Short mmCIF file of C-alpha atoms in Angstrom, two decimals:
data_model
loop_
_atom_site.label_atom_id
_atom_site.label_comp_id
_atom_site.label_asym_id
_atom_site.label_seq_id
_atom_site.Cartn_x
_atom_site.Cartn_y
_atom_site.Cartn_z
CA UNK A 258 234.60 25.33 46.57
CA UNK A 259 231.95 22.63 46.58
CA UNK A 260 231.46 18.80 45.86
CA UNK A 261 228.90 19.22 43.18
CA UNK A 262 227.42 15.80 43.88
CA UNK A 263 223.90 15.18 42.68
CA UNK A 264 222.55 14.02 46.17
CA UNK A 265 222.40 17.70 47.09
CA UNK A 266 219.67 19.49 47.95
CA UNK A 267 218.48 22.33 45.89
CA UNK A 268 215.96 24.66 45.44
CA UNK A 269 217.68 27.41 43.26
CA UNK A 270 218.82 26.13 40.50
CA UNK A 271 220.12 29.18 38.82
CA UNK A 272 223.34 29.91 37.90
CA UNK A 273 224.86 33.33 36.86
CA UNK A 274 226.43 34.23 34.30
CA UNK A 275 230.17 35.82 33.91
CA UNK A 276 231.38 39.16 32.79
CA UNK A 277 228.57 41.51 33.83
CA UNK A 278 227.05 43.57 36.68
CA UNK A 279 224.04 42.44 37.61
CA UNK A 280 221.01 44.24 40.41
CA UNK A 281 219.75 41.10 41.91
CA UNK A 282 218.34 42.84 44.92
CA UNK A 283 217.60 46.67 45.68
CA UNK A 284 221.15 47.00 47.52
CA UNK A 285 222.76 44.15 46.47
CA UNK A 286 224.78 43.77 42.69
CA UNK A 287 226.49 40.64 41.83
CA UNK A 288 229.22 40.32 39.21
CA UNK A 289 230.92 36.39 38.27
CA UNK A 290 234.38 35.92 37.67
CA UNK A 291 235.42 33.92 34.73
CA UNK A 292 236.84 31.14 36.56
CA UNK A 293 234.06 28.52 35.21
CA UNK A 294 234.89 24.51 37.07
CA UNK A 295 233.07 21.61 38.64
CA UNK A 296 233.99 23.66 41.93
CA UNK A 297 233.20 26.84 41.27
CA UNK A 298 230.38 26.70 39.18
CA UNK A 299 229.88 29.89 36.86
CA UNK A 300 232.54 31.42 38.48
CA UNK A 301 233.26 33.43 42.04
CA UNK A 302 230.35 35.82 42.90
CA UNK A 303 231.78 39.28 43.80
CA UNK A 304 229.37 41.61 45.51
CA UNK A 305 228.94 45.19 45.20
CA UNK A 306 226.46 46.38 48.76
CA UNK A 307 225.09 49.70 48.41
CA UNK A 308 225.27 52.67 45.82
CA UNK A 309 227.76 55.67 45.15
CA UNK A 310 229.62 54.91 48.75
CA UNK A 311 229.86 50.40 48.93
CA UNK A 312 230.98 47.39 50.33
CA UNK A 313 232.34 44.56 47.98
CA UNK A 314 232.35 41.42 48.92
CA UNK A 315 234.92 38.52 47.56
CA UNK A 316 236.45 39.96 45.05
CA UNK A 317 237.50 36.66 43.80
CA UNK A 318 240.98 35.57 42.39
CA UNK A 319 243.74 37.55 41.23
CA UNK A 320 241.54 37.71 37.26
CA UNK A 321 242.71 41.31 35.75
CA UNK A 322 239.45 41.14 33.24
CA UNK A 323 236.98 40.44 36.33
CA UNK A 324 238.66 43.27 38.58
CA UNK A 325 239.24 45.23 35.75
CA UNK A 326 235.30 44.94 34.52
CA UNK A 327 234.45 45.24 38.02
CA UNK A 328 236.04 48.92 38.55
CA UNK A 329 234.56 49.65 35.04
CA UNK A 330 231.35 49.04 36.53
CA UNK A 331 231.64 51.07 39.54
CA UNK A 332 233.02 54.15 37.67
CA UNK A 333 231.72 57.12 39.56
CA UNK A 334 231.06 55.20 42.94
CA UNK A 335 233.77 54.66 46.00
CA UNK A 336 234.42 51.63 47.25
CA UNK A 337 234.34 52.22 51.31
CA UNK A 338 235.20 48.46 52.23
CA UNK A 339 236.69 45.35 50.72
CA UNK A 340 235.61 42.26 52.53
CA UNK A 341 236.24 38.61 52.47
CA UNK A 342 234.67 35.39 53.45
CA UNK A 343 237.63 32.72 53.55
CA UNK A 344 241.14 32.52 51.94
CA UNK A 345 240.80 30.37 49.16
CA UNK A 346 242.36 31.48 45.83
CA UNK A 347 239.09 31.92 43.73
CA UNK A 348 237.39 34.58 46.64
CA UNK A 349 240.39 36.60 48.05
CA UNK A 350 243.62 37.60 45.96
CA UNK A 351 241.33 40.23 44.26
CA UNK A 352 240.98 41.92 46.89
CA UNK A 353 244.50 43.31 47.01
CA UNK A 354 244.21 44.44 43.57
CA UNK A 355 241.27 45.97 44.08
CA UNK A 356 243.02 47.80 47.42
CA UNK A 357 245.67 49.08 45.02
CA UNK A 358 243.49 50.59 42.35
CA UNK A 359 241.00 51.90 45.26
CA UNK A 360 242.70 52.13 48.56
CA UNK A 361 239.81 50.60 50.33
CA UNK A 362 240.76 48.50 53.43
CA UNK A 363 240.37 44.85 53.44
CA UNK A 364 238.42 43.67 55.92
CA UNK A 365 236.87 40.35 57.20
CA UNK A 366 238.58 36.71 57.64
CA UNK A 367 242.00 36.56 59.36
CA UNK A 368 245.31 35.25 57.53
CA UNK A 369 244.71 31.18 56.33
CA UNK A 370 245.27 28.18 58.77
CA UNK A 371 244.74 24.94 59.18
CA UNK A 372 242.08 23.37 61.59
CA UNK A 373 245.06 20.80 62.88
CA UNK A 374 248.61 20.08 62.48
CA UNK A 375 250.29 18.08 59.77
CA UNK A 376 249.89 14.14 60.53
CA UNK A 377 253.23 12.54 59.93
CA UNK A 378 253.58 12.40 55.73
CA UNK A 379 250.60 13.76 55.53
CA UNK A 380 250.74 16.24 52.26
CA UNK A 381 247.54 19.26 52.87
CA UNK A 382 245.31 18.06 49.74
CA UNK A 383 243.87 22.14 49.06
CA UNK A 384 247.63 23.62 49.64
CA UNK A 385 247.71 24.78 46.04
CA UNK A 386 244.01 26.51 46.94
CA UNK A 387 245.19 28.40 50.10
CA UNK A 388 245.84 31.84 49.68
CA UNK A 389 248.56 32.37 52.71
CA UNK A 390 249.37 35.97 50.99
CA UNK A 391 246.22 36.84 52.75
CA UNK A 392 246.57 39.80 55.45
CA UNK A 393 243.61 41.70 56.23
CA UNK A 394 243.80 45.89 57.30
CA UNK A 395 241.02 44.59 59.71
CA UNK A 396 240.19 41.25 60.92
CA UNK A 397 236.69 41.27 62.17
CA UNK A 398 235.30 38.76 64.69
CA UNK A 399 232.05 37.24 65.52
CA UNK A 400 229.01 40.54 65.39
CA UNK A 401 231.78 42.94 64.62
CA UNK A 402 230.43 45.15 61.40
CA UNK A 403 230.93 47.62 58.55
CA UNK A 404 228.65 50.64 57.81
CA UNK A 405 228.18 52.79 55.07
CA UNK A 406 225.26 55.17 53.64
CA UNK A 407 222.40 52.72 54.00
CA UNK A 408 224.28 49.20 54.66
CA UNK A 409 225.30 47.22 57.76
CA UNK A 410 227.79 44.40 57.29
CA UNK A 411 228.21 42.36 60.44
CA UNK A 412 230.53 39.25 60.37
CA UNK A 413 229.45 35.88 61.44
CA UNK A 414 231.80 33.08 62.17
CA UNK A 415 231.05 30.09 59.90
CA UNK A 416 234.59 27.47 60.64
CA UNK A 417 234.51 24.57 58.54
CA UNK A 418 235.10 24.87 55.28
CA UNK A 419 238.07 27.01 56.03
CA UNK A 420 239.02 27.90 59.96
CA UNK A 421 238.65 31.83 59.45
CA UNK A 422 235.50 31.40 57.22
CA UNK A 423 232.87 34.34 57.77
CA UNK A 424 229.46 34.83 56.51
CA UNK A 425 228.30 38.33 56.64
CA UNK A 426 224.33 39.69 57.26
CA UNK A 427 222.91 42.37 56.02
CA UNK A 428 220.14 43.50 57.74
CA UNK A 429 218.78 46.24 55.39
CA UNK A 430 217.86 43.70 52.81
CA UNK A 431 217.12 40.67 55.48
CA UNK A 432 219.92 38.83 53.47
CA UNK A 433 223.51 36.77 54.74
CA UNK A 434 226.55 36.38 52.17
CA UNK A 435 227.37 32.85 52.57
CA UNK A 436 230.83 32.23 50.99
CA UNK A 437 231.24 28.74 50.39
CA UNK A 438 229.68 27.86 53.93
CA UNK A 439 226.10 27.49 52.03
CA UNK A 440 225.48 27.12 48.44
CA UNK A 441 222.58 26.59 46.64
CA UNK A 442 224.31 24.52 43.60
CA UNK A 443 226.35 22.33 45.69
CA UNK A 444 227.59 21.02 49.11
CA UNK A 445 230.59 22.46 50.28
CA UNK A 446 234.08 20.44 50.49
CA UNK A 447 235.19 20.03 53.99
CA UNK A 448 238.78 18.85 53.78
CA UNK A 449 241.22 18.20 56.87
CA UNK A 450 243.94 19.54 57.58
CA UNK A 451 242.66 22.66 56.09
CA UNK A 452 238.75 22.32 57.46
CA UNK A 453 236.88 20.42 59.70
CA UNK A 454 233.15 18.56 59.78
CA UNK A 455 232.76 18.89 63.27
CA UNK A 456 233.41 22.75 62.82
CA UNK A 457 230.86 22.76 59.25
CA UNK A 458 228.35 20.96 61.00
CA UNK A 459 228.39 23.48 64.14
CA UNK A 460 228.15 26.50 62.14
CA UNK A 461 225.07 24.49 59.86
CA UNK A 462 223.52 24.92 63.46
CA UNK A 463 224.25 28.27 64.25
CA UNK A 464 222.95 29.84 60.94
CA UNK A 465 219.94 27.61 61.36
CA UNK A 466 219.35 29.99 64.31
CA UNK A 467 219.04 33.01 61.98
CA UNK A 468 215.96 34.54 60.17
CA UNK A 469 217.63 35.96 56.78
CA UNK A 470 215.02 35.51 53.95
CA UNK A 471 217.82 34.70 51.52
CA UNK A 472 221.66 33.81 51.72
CA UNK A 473 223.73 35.42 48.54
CA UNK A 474 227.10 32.55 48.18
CA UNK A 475 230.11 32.47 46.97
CA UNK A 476 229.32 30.36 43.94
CA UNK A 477 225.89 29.60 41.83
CA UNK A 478 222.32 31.53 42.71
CA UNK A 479 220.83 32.32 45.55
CA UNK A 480 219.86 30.43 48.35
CA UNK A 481 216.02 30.87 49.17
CA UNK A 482 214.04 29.29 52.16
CA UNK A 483 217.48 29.02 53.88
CA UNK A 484 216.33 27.71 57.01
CA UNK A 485 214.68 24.81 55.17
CA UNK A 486 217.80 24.51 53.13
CA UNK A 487 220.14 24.32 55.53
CA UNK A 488 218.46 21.32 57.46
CA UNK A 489 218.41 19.42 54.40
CA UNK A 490 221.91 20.25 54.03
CA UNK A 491 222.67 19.37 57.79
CA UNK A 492 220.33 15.83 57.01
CA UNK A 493 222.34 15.34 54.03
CA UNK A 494 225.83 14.95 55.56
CA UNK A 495 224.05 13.18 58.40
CA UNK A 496 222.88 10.87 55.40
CA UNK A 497 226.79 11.04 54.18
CA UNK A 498 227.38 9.88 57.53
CA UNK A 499 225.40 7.04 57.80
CA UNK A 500 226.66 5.35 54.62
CA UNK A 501 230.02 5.62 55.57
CA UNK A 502 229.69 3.56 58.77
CA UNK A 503 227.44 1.17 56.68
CA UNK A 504 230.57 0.30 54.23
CA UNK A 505 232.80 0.44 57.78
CA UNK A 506 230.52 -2.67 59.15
CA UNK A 507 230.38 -4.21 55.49
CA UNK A 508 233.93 -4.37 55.71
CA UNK A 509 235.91 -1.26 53.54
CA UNK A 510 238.42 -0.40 55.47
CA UNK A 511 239.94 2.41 53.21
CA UNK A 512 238.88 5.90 51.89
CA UNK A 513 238.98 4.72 48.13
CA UNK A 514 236.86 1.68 49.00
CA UNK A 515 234.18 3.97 50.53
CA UNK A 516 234.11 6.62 48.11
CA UNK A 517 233.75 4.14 45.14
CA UNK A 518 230.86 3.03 46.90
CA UNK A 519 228.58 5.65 48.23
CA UNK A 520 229.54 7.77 45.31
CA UNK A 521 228.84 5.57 42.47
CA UNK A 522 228.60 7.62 38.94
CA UNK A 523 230.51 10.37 40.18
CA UNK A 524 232.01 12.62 37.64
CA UNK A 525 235.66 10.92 37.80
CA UNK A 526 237.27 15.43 38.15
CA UNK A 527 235.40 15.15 41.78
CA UNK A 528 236.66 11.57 43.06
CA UNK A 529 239.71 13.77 44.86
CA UNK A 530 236.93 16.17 46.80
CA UNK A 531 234.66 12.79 47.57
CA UNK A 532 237.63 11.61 49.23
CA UNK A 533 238.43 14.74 51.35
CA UNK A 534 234.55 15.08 52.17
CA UNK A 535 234.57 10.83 53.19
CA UNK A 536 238.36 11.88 55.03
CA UNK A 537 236.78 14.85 56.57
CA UNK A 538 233.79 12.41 58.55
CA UNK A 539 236.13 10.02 59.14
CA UNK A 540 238.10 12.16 61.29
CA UNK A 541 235.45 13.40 62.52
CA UNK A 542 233.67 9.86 63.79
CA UNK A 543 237.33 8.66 65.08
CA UNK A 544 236.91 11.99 67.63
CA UNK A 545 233.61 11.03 68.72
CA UNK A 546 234.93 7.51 69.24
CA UNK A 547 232.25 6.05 66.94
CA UNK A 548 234.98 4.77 64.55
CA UNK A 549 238.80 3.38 64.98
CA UNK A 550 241.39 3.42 62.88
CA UNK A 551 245.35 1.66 62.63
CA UNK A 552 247.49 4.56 63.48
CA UNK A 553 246.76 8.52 63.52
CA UNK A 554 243.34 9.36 61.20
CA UNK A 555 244.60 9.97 57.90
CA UNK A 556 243.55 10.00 54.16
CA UNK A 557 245.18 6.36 53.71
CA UNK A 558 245.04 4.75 57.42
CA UNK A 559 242.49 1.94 57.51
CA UNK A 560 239.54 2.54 59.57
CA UNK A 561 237.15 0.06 61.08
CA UNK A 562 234.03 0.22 63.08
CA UNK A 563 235.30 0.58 67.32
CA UNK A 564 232.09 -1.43 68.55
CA UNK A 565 233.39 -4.10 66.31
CA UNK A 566 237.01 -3.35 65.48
CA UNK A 567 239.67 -6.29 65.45
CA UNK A 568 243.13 -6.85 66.50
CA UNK A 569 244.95 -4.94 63.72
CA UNK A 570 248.12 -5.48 64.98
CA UNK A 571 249.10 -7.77 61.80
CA UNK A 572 247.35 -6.03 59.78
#
C-alpha cells in the first residue's frame, strides 16, 4: 500500500502487468493480481522461488482468478512454503486458499496488530485493510528461514508499515522481497494506529545495512541500486519532515491545513493516505518532543511547534 506521490524517488519505473507468470530472475517468477488502484499499482506481486519444489511469496487477496491462474501455472510443481510479508488484505488472504488447494504451511508475519492503542474516538483509518483472519502455521522471527532444493528464505523484521511486517532475503539470487516496506513506484503509507514512522524509518536503516543487488516488492518493478534507493527514500521523508514543521511555525495547526499545503496537486483518491503519512510524523515529532499538540496526538488535535507553542488553554 503506498502514497503514490510524485516527490518519490525512482529509478525503476516499470510496472508489471496482471494475469501471467512471468521469469524475472533465474529463481525468481512473479505473477500480478488483478487488483489494479492508486495503492497498489498493477496489482499485488505474488512470487513463485525456485522450480518443481517452491516458496511463494504473498499470495495476495482472496482473487479466485489470480490463485486460480496461479496453481494453473505451477501445474506439475509443489508448493513447499507459503509465506507472507504483512497482513494487509491485497498480500495475505490468498494464502489460505492457496493452503487449501495445496496444503503448504503458511509461514512468515504473525497475526495483525496495531503499533498503539486506540486514542479516545479515535476510529483506525486502514481497519477495512487489516486482515485479522490472519494466523500463520509458523511465525518466523528476525534470521529465522525456509529451505528448499536450491532456495534460502530468511525473514527480516521490517515494522512500520504494519507492526509484523517482514522482508525476506534470498541469498541464492543476492535479492530481498520487500513487501510494501520498499517500493520502487511509490513511498509506502505509514498510518498510526496501525504503523508507525519511528518504526519505518528504523527499519529504512537496518536494510540500508544490507548488500542485496535488488529488492523484488510487493507492488510495481523492481527495486535496483537499493542501497542508493533507500537513502533517497530515508532523505525523502526527512524532506516530508521538514515541511511539516515549516507549515507548524507558519502557523497550520491542523492535519488538513498541512496536507493541502505540502501536497499541492495531489490526486484528490490519495488526500486520505497524505493525511495518515502527515498524522504518522506528527506523532512521531510529538514523541521526540520536537512538536506539541492540545490533547493526546491524533488525526484532528491541533499541533503547534513546542519551542514556540502558546497557551492553548482557550483554544
Amino acid at each position: 500500500m503506498a502514497e503514490s506521490d510524485d516527490t518519490t524517488p525512482a529509478l525503476n519505473p516499470a510496472m508489471p502487468e496482471p494475469g501471467r507468470l512471468d521469469a524475472v530472475a533465474p529463481l525468481i517468477r512473479r505473477r500480478v493480481a488483478g487488483n489494479r488502484g492508486p495503492f497498489t499499482a498493477t496489482g499485488t506481486c505474488t512470487y513463485v522461488v525456485g522450480h518443481g519444489r517452491v516458496a511463494v511469496i504473498d499470495p495476495g487477496p482472496d482473487e479466485a482468478a489470480h490463485l486460480d491462474g496461479l496453481l494453473a501455472d505451477l501445474s506439475g510443481e509443489t508448493v513447499e512454503a507459503i509465506l507472507v510479508t504483512h497482513t494487509h488484505k491485497d498480500h495475505s488472504p490468498g494464502a489460505r486458499r492457496l493452503k487449501a488447494a495445496t496444503g503448504a504451511p503458511i509461514l512468515g508475519c504473525g497475526p495483525h496488530r496495531a503499533a498503539r492503542p486506540l486514542g479516545e474516538g479515535e476510529i483506525p483509518a486502514l481497519d477495512a485493510s487489516a486482515d485479522r483472519e490472519h494466523r500463520p502455521d509458523r511465525e518466523l522471527r528476525e534470521g529465522e528461514s525456509v529451505t528448499g532444493p536450491g532456495w534460502t528464505l530468511t525473514a527480516i523484521e521490517t515494522p512500520g508499515h504494519t507492526m509484523n511486517h517482514l522482508a525476506f532475503a534470498f541469498p541464492e539470487a543476492d535479492a530481498l522481497f520487500s513487501g510494501d516496506h520498499v517500493m520502487a513506484w511509490s513511498t509506502t503509507v505509514v498510518a498510526p494506529p496501525d504503523g508507525q514512522m519511528r518504526a519505518y524509518m528504523e527499519s529504512l536503516d537496518k536494510l540500508r545495512g544490507r548488500g542485496e543487488a535488488v529488492y523484488w516488492p510487493g507492488h510495481g518493478g523492481p527495486v535496483r541500486e537499493p542501497a542508493r534507493f533507500v537513502r533517497g527514500l530515508a532523505g525523502h521523508r526527512r524532506q516530508r519532515e521538514a515541511g511539516i514543521r515549516a507549515r507548524l511555525a507558519a502557523g497550520d495547526e491542523h492535519v488538513a491545513a498541512i496536507v493541502a499545503a505540502v501536497y499541492q496537486g495531489l490526486d484528490p483518491r490519495l488526500r486520505g493516505a497524505a493525511a495518515l503519512s502527515v498524522f504518522a510524523h506528527l506523532e512521531d515529532l510529538v514523541s521526540r518532543r520536537l512538536v506539541d499538540c492540545k490533547g493526546p496526538p491524533l488525526l484532528h488535535s491541533r499541533y503547534f511547534v513546542a519551542s514556540a507553542r502558546l497557551d492553548t488553554s482557550s483554544r
